[in-house]
Amino acid sequence: MSKLQPARGTRDIYGNDARNMTAVVDTFRRVAGTYGFEELATPIFEFTEVYKRPLGEASDIVSKEMYTFEDRGGDELTLRPEFTAGVCRAFISNGMQQNLPCRLMSYGPAFRYERPQKGRYRQFHQVNAELLGQDSPEADIDMIAMAWRLLKELGLGDKVVLHLNTLGDKESRTAYREALVAYLSKFKDQLSEDSQRRLESNPLRILDSKNEGDKAIVADAPKLSDHLNEVSQTFFETVKKGLDVVGVPYIHDERLVRGMDYYCHTAFEFVTTELGAQGTVLGGGRYDGLIEQLGGPATSGVGWAGGIERLAMLSEAGEGPARPVVIMPMGEAATLKAFEVAETLRTEGFTVTADRSGNLKKRMNRADKASAAFAVIIGDNELERGVATLKRLENGEQSEIAFADIVSAINEK
Ligand code: ATP
Ligand code: MG
C-alpha cells in the first residue's frame, strides 16, 4: 500500500466541504423546527429485516446496494441505506402512535454500495423528515412546502425544479400495473436485461429506466394518470392546488416512480441540471402501508430525504472560517496571562487562538495567513504595566490597551 486511502466511495470531509454541509444541516434543523418537527436519531444499523421488507427485494437498494453483515453474535444487520424504514421502526418500538401526528426530523450518514462518482458515494449523508399519522393530502402539501423553504433558504430556488407525480392508491396501481405489463410484454425481447427482470418483480420501475431502448418503448406506454380512480385523482388535485397557493412551481412528471415499493399517491423529486447524472437533490412521497407492513398499527406517512453532499455542492451556503483574534505572548509570564485574556475574549464570543512560538514577524505572517482580524501582543514588560498591544491586521493600526479594556477596544473597531 503506497498511500493510505479511505475505502472506495468514502471520503474525509473538512474545510469548505465541511462548512457547506454543516450549513445544510443547520438550515434544515431551523426550517423543520418552524414546521414543528422534533429530532429523532435512530441507530446507524438495524436488523436487516427493517430495510428488506419495506423496500422490497426487487428494489435497487435491497438487491444490490445494502451493506449487510452478520455480527459476532450472529445477528443479521444492515448499515442504514435510507432513513424512512428505521424511523418507522422507531415509531413502533417507542409507541409513538399515542401522540399523533408525529413530526420527526433526522440527519446523518447513510450507506449504499454503488459505483462512486461526483455526488455519489458509498457513505453519504441525508437530512430526512417524516410526518406520520396524517392521511390527508394537506400533509403532502406541508411536506413539499417545507422542502421548498429549505431549498430556497439554501439559495437554490432558481436551481431546482420540482418533479411531481402520483402513484395513486393500491386499486389504481393494480389496474395500471396490469395495463403496463400487457403493453411491455409485447416488447419483452427488446427491453434491457434489467427491465426484463423488472417486468415481473417491479414493472413500474421500468418507467424510469435510463436505457435508451427502454425509453423509446416506454414513450408510448399507457399512462398511470389514465388509470387513477376518483379518490386518487381528487387527492392529486388537492396537492396541486395547495402547491399553487404556497407558490411551489412544479412539473407533472409521469415517469417519476421512485425506487421503493412502499410509495403511494404523491411522489416527488427536486432536480437540478447542475450536477450531471446526480441531479436529484431531494426526494420523497407518501407511504401509507409501510408502518403496518413493519408490524405496527396502520398509520399513514409522508416524508422526504435530501442528499447533504449534493445540496452542499450546489448551495455553498457555508460561511468562511471565523477570523480569529490571535494572542501572542512573548515571554513566560505573558504566556500564562494569555490564557486569562483568551478565556475572557471567548466568553464574549470571539474566536481566539494563541501563537506561542517564533519571533514576532513569523507570528504576524501566520496570523495574516489565518486571516486573523486582530493580534494581541503581550510582552513581559507590557505585562508589568498591565497593558497589551492590540493590532488590527487589516490596516496595521496598533495601540496599547489596558487588559481590562481589550474586549471593548475590539468591539469598537
Ligand atoms: P439517485 O437516483 O441519484 O440514485 P435515489 O433515488 O437513489 O437517488 P433517494 O433514495 O431518494 O435517492 O435518496 C434521497 C437523496 O439522497 C437523493 O436525492 C440524493 O440527493 C441523495 N443520495 C442518494 N444516494 C446517494 C449517494 N450514493 N451519494 C450521495 N447522495 C445520495
Ligand atoms: Mg440510487
Coordinates of C-alpha atoms and ligand atoms in Angstrom, one line a residue:
M1 CA 0.0 0.0 0.0
S2 CA 1.8 3.1 -1.2
K3 CA -0.7 5.6 0.1
L4 CA -3.2 5.2 3.0
Q5 CA -6.5 6.0 1.3
P6 CA -10.1 5.9 2.7
A7 CA -12.2 3.0 1.4
R8 CA -13.6 3.3 -2.1
G9 CA -16.7 5.6 -2.2
T10 CA -15.9 7.2 1.2
R11 CA -14.1 10.4 1.9
D12 CA -12.8 12.7 4.6
I13 CA -14.9 15.9 5.0
Y14 CA -13.2 19.1 6.0
G15 CA -12.6 22.7 5.1
N16 CA -15.2 24.2 2.7
D17 CA -17.0 20.8 2.3
A18 CA -17.5 20.5 6.0
R19 CA -18.7 24.1 6.4
N20 CA -21.1 23.8 3.5
M21 CA -22.5 20.5 4.8
T22 CA -22.9 21.9 8.3
A23 CA -24.8 24.9 6.8
V24 CA -27.2 22.5 5.1
V25 CA -27.9 20.6 8.4
D26 CA -28.2 23.9 10.4
T27 CA -30.7 25.3 7.9
F28 CA -32.6 22.0 7.8
R29 CA -33.0 21.9 11.6
R30 CA -34.0 25.5 11.7
V31 CA -36.6 25.3 8.9
A32 CA -38.0 21.9 10.1
G33 CA -38.3 23.4 13.5
T34 CA -40.5 26.1 12.2
Y35 CA -42.9 23.4 11.0
G36 CA -43.0 21.8 14.4
F37 CA -40.5 18.9 13.7
E38 CA -38.6 17.3 16.6
E39 CA -35.4 15.4 16.4
L40 CA -35.1 11.6 16.2
A41 CA -31.8 9.9 16.0
T42 CA -32.0 6.2 15.1
P43 CA -29.1 3.8 15.2
I44 CA -26.8 3.6 12.2
F45 CA -27.5 -0.1 11.8
E46 CA -30.7 -2.1 12.2
F47 CA -31.8 -5.7 11.8
T48 CA -31.7 -6.3 8.1
E49 CA -35.4 -7.1 8.0
V50 CA -36.2 -3.5 8.9
Y51 CA -35.0 -2.4 5.4
K52 CA -35.5 -5.6 3.4
R53 CA -39.3 -5.9 3.9
P54 CA -40.5 -2.4 3.3
L55 CA -38.0 -1.5 0.5
G56 CA -38.8 -4.8 -1.4
E57 CA -36.4 -7.5 -2.7
A58 CA -36.7 -6.0 -6.2
S59 CA -35.6 -2.5 -5.2
D60 CA -32.1 -1.4 -6.2
I61 CA -31.2 -0.8 -2.6
V62 CA -32.1 -4.3 -1.3
S63 CA -31.0 -6.2 -4.4
K64 CA -27.5 -4.7 -4.8
E65 CA -26.7 -1.7 -2.5
M66 CA -27.0 -2.7 1.1
Y67 CA -24.1 -3.1 3.5
T68 CA -25.3 -6.3 5.2
F69 CA -23.3 -8.3 7.7
E70 CA -23.6 -10.8 10.5
D71 CA -22.1 -9.6 13.7
R72 CA -20.2 -11.7 16.3
G73 CA -23.4 -12.7 18.0
G74 CA -25.0 -13.9 14.8
D75 CA -27.4 -11.1 14.2
E76 CA -28.1 -10.1 10.6
L77 CA -27.5 -6.3 10.5
T78 CA -27.5 -3.7 7.8
L79 CA -26.0 -0.2 7.7
R80 CA -28.7 2.4 7.2
P81 CA -29.2 2.8 3.4
E82 CA -32.0 5.4 3.9
F83 CA -33.9 6.8 6.9
T84 CA -37.6 6.1 6.4
A85 CA -37.8 2.4 7.4
G86 CA -35.7 3.0 10.5
V87 CA -37.8 6.0 11.6
C88 CA -40.9 3.9 11.2
R89 CA -39.3 1.1 13.2
A90 CA -38.5 3.6 16.0
F91 CA -42.1 4.9 15.8
I92 CA -43.4 1.4 16.5
S93 CA -40.7 0.5 19.1
N94 CA -41.4 3.6 21.2
G95 CA -45.2 3.5 21.0
M96 CA -45.3 6.9 19.3
Q97 CA -48.8 6.3 17.9
Q98 CA -50.1 7.6 21.3
N99 CA -49.3 11.1 20.1
L100 CA -50.2 11.6 16.5
P101 CA -49.3 13.3 14.3
C102 CA -45.6 12.8 14.7
R103 CA -43.2 15.2 13.0
L104 CA -39.7 13.7 13.0
M105 CA -36.5 15.1 11.6
S106 CA -33.2 13.2 11.4
Y107 CA -29.8 13.6 9.7
G108 CA -26.6 11.7 9.4
P109 CA -24.7 9.2 7.3
A110 CA -26.3 6.5 5.0
F111 CA -24.6 3.7 3.2
R112 CA -25.1 2.2 -0.3
Y113 CA -22.8 0.0 -2.3
E114 CA -22.8 1.8 -5.6
R115 CA -20.4 3.0 -8.3
P116 CA -18.8 6.1 -6.8
Q117 CA -18.7 9.3 -8.8
K118 CA -19.1 13.0 -8.2
G119 CA -22.1 13.4 -5.9
R120 CA -22.5 9.7 -5.5
Y121 CA -20.7 7.9 -2.6
R122 CA -20.9 4.7 -0.6
Q123 CA -21.1 6.7 2.6
F124 CA -23.1 9.8 2.1
H125 CA -25.4 12.0 4.3
Q126 CA -29.0 12.9 4.3
V127 CA -31.4 15.2 6.0
N128 CA -34.7 13.5 6.5
A129 CA -38.2 14.4 7.6
E130 CA -41.3 12.2 8.2
L131 CA -44.8 13.2 9.1
L132 CA -46.7 10.3 10.5
G133 CA -50.4 9.9 11.2
Q134 CA -52.0 12.3 8.7
D135 CA -53.6 10.7 5.7
S136 CA -55.0 13.8 4.0
P137 CA -53.3 15.4 1.0
E138 CA -52.7 18.6 3.1
A139 CA -49.9 16.8 4.9
D140 CA -48.2 16.2 1.5
I141 CA -48.5 19.9 0.8
D142 CA -46.9 20.8 4.2
M143 CA -44.0 18.4 3.5
I144 CA -43.3 19.8 0.0
A145 CA -43.7 23.4 1.3
M146 CA -41.1 22.6 3.9
A147 CA -38.7 21.1 1.4
W148 CA -39.2 24.1 -0.9
R149 CA -38.5 26.5 2.0
L150 CA -35.3 24.6 2.8
L151 CA -34.1 24.8 -0.8
K152 CA -35.0 28.5 -1.0
E153 CA -33.1 29.3 2.2
L154 CA -30.1 27.4 0.8
G155 CA -30.3 29.8 -2.2
L156 CA -31.4 27.0 -4.6
G157 CA -34.9 28.4 -5.5
D158 CA -33.7 29.1 -9.1
K159 CA -31.6 26.0 -9.5
V160 CA -34.1 23.2 -8.8
V161 CA -37.3 22.1 -10.4
L162 CA -40.0 20.0 -8.6
H163 CA -41.0 16.9 -10.5
L164 CA -44.3 15.7 -9.1
N165 CA -46.3 12.6 -9.8
T166 CA -49.0 10.5 -8.2
L167 CA -48.8 6.7 -7.9
G168 CA -52.4 6.5 -6.9
D169 CA -53.9 4.2 -4.3
K170 CA -53.5 0.5 -4.4
E171 CA -56.6 -0.1 -6.6
S172 CA -55.3 2.4 -9.2
R173 CA -51.8 1.0 -9.2
T174 CA -53.0 -2.6 -9.6
A175 CA -55.2 -1.6 -12.6
Y176 CA -52.3 0.3 -14.1
R177 CA -49.8 -2.5 -13.4
E178 CA -51.9 -4.9 -15.5
A179 CA -52.2 -2.5 -18.4
L180 CA -48.5 -1.7 -18.3
V181 CA -47.4 -5.3 -18.2
A182 CA -49.7 -6.2 -21.1
Y183 CA -48.1 -3.4 -23.1
L184 CA -44.5 -4.1 -22.2
S185 CA -44.8 -7.8 -22.7
K186 CA -45.2 -7.1 -26.4
F187 CA -41.7 -5.7 -26.4
K188 CA -40.2 -8.1 -23.9
D189 CA -37.3 -9.2 -26.1
Q190 CA -36.3 -5.6 -26.9
L191 CA -36.2 -4.5 -23.3
S192 CA -32.9 -4.2 -21.4
E193 CA -31.9 -7.2 -19.2
D194 CA -32.7 -5.2 -16.0
S195 CA -36.1 -4.3 -17.3
Q196 CA -36.9 -7.8 -18.4
R197 CA -36.4 -8.9 -14.9
R198 CA -38.4 -5.9 -13.5
L199 CA -41.3 -6.9 -15.8
E200 CA -42.3 -9.5 -13.2
S201 CA -40.9 -8.1 -10.0
N202 CA -41.4 -4.3 -10.2
P203 CA -42.7 -3.2 -13.6
L204 CA -43.3 0.4 -12.6
R205 CA -39.6 0.8 -12.2
I206 CA -39.2 0.3 -16.0
L207 CA -40.8 3.7 -16.4
D208 CA -37.7 5.5 -15.1
S209 CA -35.1 3.2 -16.9
K210 CA -32.1 5.1 -18.1
N211 CA -31.6 2.7 -21.0
E212 CA -32.3 4.4 -24.4
G213 CA -34.0 1.4 -25.9
D214 CA -36.3 1.1 -22.9
K215 CA -37.0 4.9 -23.0
A216 CA -38.3 4.6 -26.6
I217 CA -40.6 1.7 -25.7
V218 CA -41.8 3.5 -22.5
A219 CA -42.6 6.6 -24.5
D220 CA -45.8 5.0 -25.9
A221 CA -46.7 3.1 -22.7
P222 CA -50.1 3.5 -21.1
K223 CA -50.2 6.3 -18.6
L224 CA -50.8 5.9 -14.9
S225 CA -52.8 9.1 -15.0
D226 CA -55.4 7.4 -17.2
H227 CA -55.8 4.6 -14.6
L228 CA -56.4 6.7 -11.5
N229 CA -59.7 6.1 -9.6
E230 CA -61.6 9.0 -8.3
V231 CA -60.1 9.0 -4.8
S232 CA -56.6 9.1 -6.3
Q233 CA -57.5 11.9 -8.7
T234 CA -59.0 14.1 -6.0
F235 CA -56.0 13.5 -3.8
F236 CA -53.6 14.6 -6.5
E237 CA -55.7 17.7 -7.5
T238 CA -55.7 18.8 -3.8
V239 CA -52.0 18.5 -3.6
K240 CA -51.5 20.5 -6.8
K241 CA -53.9 23.3 -5.6
G242 CA -52.0 23.6 -2.4
L243 CA -48.7 23.9 -4.1
D244 CA -50.1 26.7 -6.2
V245 CA -51.2 28.5 -3.1
V246 CA -47.8 28.0 -1.4
G247 CA -46.1 29.1 -4.6
V248 CA -44.1 26.0 -5.4
P249 CA -43.6 25.6 -9.1
Y250 CA -43.7 22.0 -10.4
I251 CA -44.0 19.9 -13.5
H252 CA -46.1 16.8 -13.6
D253 CA -43.6 14.1 -14.5
E254 CA -45.4 10.8 -15.3
R255 CA -42.1 8.9 -15.4
L256 CA -41.4 9.6 -11.8
V257 CA -42.0 6.4 -9.8
R258 CA -39.3 6.4 -7.1
G259 CA -37.3 3.3 -6.3
M260 CA -39.0 1.8 -3.3
D261 CA -42.1 -0.4 -3.1
Y262 CA -43.8 1.4 -0.3
Y263 CA -44.9 4.6 -2.0
C264 CA -48.5 5.6 -2.9
H265 CA -50.2 8.8 -4.0
T266 CA -47.7 11.6 -4.0
A267 CA -44.1 11.1 -5.3
F268 CA -41.8 14.0 -5.9
E269 CA -38.2 14.9 -6.5
F270 CA -36.4 18.2 -6.7
V271 CA -34.0 18.0 -9.6
T272 CA -31.2 20.3 -10.8
T273 CA -29.4 20.3 -14.1
E274 CA -26.1 21.4 -12.5
L275 CA -24.8 18.1 -11.1
G276 CA -24.9 15.9 -14.2
A277 CA -26.4 12.5 -13.7
Q278 CA -26.5 13.1 -9.9
G279 CA -29.3 15.7 -10.4
T280 CA -31.8 14.7 -7.8
V281 CA -31.1 16.6 -4.6
L282 CA -34.2 15.8 -2.6
G283 CA -37.0 13.2 -3.0
G284 CA -39.9 11.7 -1.2
G285 CA -43.5 10.8 -1.1
R286 CA -46.3 9.1 0.7
Y287 CA -46.1 5.6 2.1
D288 CA -49.3 4.7 3.9
G289 CA -48.8 0.9 4.2
L290 CA -45.2 0.9 5.5
I291 CA -45.7 1.0 9.3
E292 CA -48.4 -1.7 9.1
Q293 CA -46.1 -3.8 7.0
L294 CA -43.4 -3.5 9.7
G295 CA -45.8 -4.9 12.2
G296 CA -47.1 -1.6 13.6
P297 CA -50.6 0.0 13.8
A298 CA -52.0 1.2 10.5
T299 CA -50.5 4.7 10.2
S300 CA -50.0 6.8 7.2
G301 CA -46.8 8.6 6.4
V302 CA -45.3 11.2 4.1
G303 CA -41.7 12.3 4.1
W304 CA -38.6 13.2 2.2
A305 CA -34.8 12.9 2.2
G306 CA -32.3 15.4 0.9
G307 CA -28.7 14.5 -0.1
I308 CA -26.4 16.7 2.0
E309 CA -23.4 16.4 -0.3
R310 CA -25.4 17.4 -3.3
L311 CA -27.2 20.2 -1.5
A312 CA -23.9 21.5 -0.1
M313 CA -22.2 21.4 -3.5
L314 CA -25.0 23.4 -5.1
S315 CA -25.6 25.9 -2.4
E316 CA -22.1 26.6 -1.0
A317 CA -24.1 28.1 1.9
G318 CA -21.3 27.7 4.4
E319 CA -19.6 30.8 5.8
G320 CA -15.8 31.0 5.6
P321 CA -13.8 30.2 8.8
A322 CA -14.2 32.7 11.6
R323 CA -11.5 35.3 11.6
P324 CA -9.7 34.8 14.9
V325 CA -8.1 37.1 17.4
V326 CA -4.5 35.7 17.8
I327 CA -2.9 36.2 21.1
M328 CA 0.9 36.4 21.0
P329 CA 2.6 36.1 24.4
M330 CA 6.3 37.0 24.2
G331 CA 7.6 35.6 27.5
E332 CA 6.9 33.1 30.2
A333 CA 4.8 35.3 32.4
A334 CA 2.9 36.6 29.4
T335 CA 2.1 33.0 28.3
L336 CA 0.2 32.4 31.5
K337 CA -1.6 35.8 31.3
A338 CA -2.5 35.0 27.7
F339 CA -4.7 32.1 28.9
E340 CA -6.7 34.5 31.0
V341 CA -7.1 37.1 28.2
A342 CA -8.1 34.4 25.7
E343 CA -10.8 33.0 28.0
T344 CA -12.3 36.4 28.6
L345 CA -12.5 37.1 24.9
R346 CA -14.1 33.7 24.2
T347 CA -16.7 34.4 26.9
E348 CA -17.6 37.4 24.7
G349 CA -17.9 35.1 21.7
F350 CA -14.7 35.8 19.9
T351 CA -12.7 33.1 18.2
V352 CA -9.3 33.1 19.8
T353 CA -6.1 31.2 19.1
A354 CA -2.7 31.6 20.7
D355 CA 0.6 31.6 18.8
R356 CA 3.4 31.0 21.2
S357 CA 6.4 30.2 19.0
G358 CA 8.9 32.1 16.9
N359 CA 9.7 35.8 16.6
L360 CA 7.0 38.4 16.2
K361 CA 7.5 38.7 12.5
K362 CA 6.9 34.9 12.0
R363 CA 3.8 35.1 14.1
M364 CA 2.4 38.0 12.2
N365 CA 2.9 36.2 9.0
R366 CA 1.0 33.2 10.3
A367 CA -1.8 35.5 11.6
D368 CA -2.1 37.0 8.1
K369 CA -2.3 33.6 6.6
A370 CA -5.1 32.6 9.0
S371 CA -7.0 35.8 8.0
A372 CA -6.9 36.9 11.6
A373 CA -8.7 40.1 12.5
F374 CA -6.6 41.2 15.4
A375 CA -3.4 40.3 17.1
V376 CA -3.0 40.9 20.9
I377 CA 0.7 41.0 21.7
I378 CA 1.7 40.6 25.3
G379 CA 5.4 41.2 26.2
D380 CA 6.7 40.6 29.7
N381 CA 7.5 44.3 30.2
E382 CA 4.0 45.3 29.0
L383 CA 2.6 42.8 31.4
E384 CA 4.2 44.7 34.3
R385 CA 2.4 47.8 33.2
G386 CA -1.0 46.0 32.8
V387 CA -1.3 46.5 29.0
A388 CA -1.1 44.7 25.7
T389 CA -0.6 45.8 22.2
L390 CA -3.7 45.5 20.1
K391 CA -3.1 45.4 16.3
R392 CA -5.7 45.5 13.7
L393 CA -4.4 43.4 10.9
E394 CA -6.4 44.9 8.1
N395 CA -4.7 48.3 8.3
G396 CA -1.8 47.7 10.7
E397 CA -3.2 50.2 13.2
Q398 CA -1.9 49.4 16.7
S399 CA -2.2 50.8 20.2
E400 CA -1.5 49.9 23.8
I401 CA -4.6 48.9 25.7
A402 CA -5.2 48.1 29.3
F403 CA -6.1 44.4 29.8
A404 CA -9.4 45.4 31.3
D405 CA -10.3 47.3 28.1
I406 CA -9.3 44.7 25.4
V407 CA -12.9 43.5 24.9
S408 CA -14.4 46.9 24.4
A409 CA -11.5 48.0 22.2
I410 CA -12.0 45.1 19.9
N411 CA -15.8 45.6 19.9
E412 CA -15.3 49.3 18.9
K413 CA -13.2 48.5 15.9
Ligands
ATP1 P1 -30.3 8.5 -7.4 O1 -31.4 8.4 -8.4 O2 -29.4 9.7 -7.6 O3 -29.6 7.2 -7.1 P2 -32.1 7.9 -5.2 O4 -33.4 7.9 -5.8 O5 -31.4 6.6 -5.0 O6 -31.1 8.9 -6.0 P3 -33.1 8.6 -2.6 O7 -33.1 7.2 -2.1 O8 -34.4 9.2 -2.9 O9 -32.1 8.7 -3.8 O10 -32.3 9.5 -1.6 C1 -32.6 10.9 -1.3 C2 -31.4 11.7 -1.7 O11 -30.2 11.2 -1.2 C3 -31.1 11.8 -3.2 O12 -32.0 12.7 -3.9 C4 -29.7 12.2 -3.3 O13 -29.6 13.6 -3.2 C5 -29.1 11.5 -2.1 N1 -28.4 10.3 -2.4 C6 -28.9 9.1 -2.7 N2 -27.9 8.2 -2.9 C7 -26.7 8.9 -2.8 C8 -25.3 8.5 -2.9 N3 -24.9 7.3 -3.2 N4 -24.4 9.5 -2.7 C9 -24.8 10.8 -2.4 N5 -26.1 11.2 -2.3 C10 -27.0 10.2 -2.5
MG2 MG -30.0 5.5 -6.1

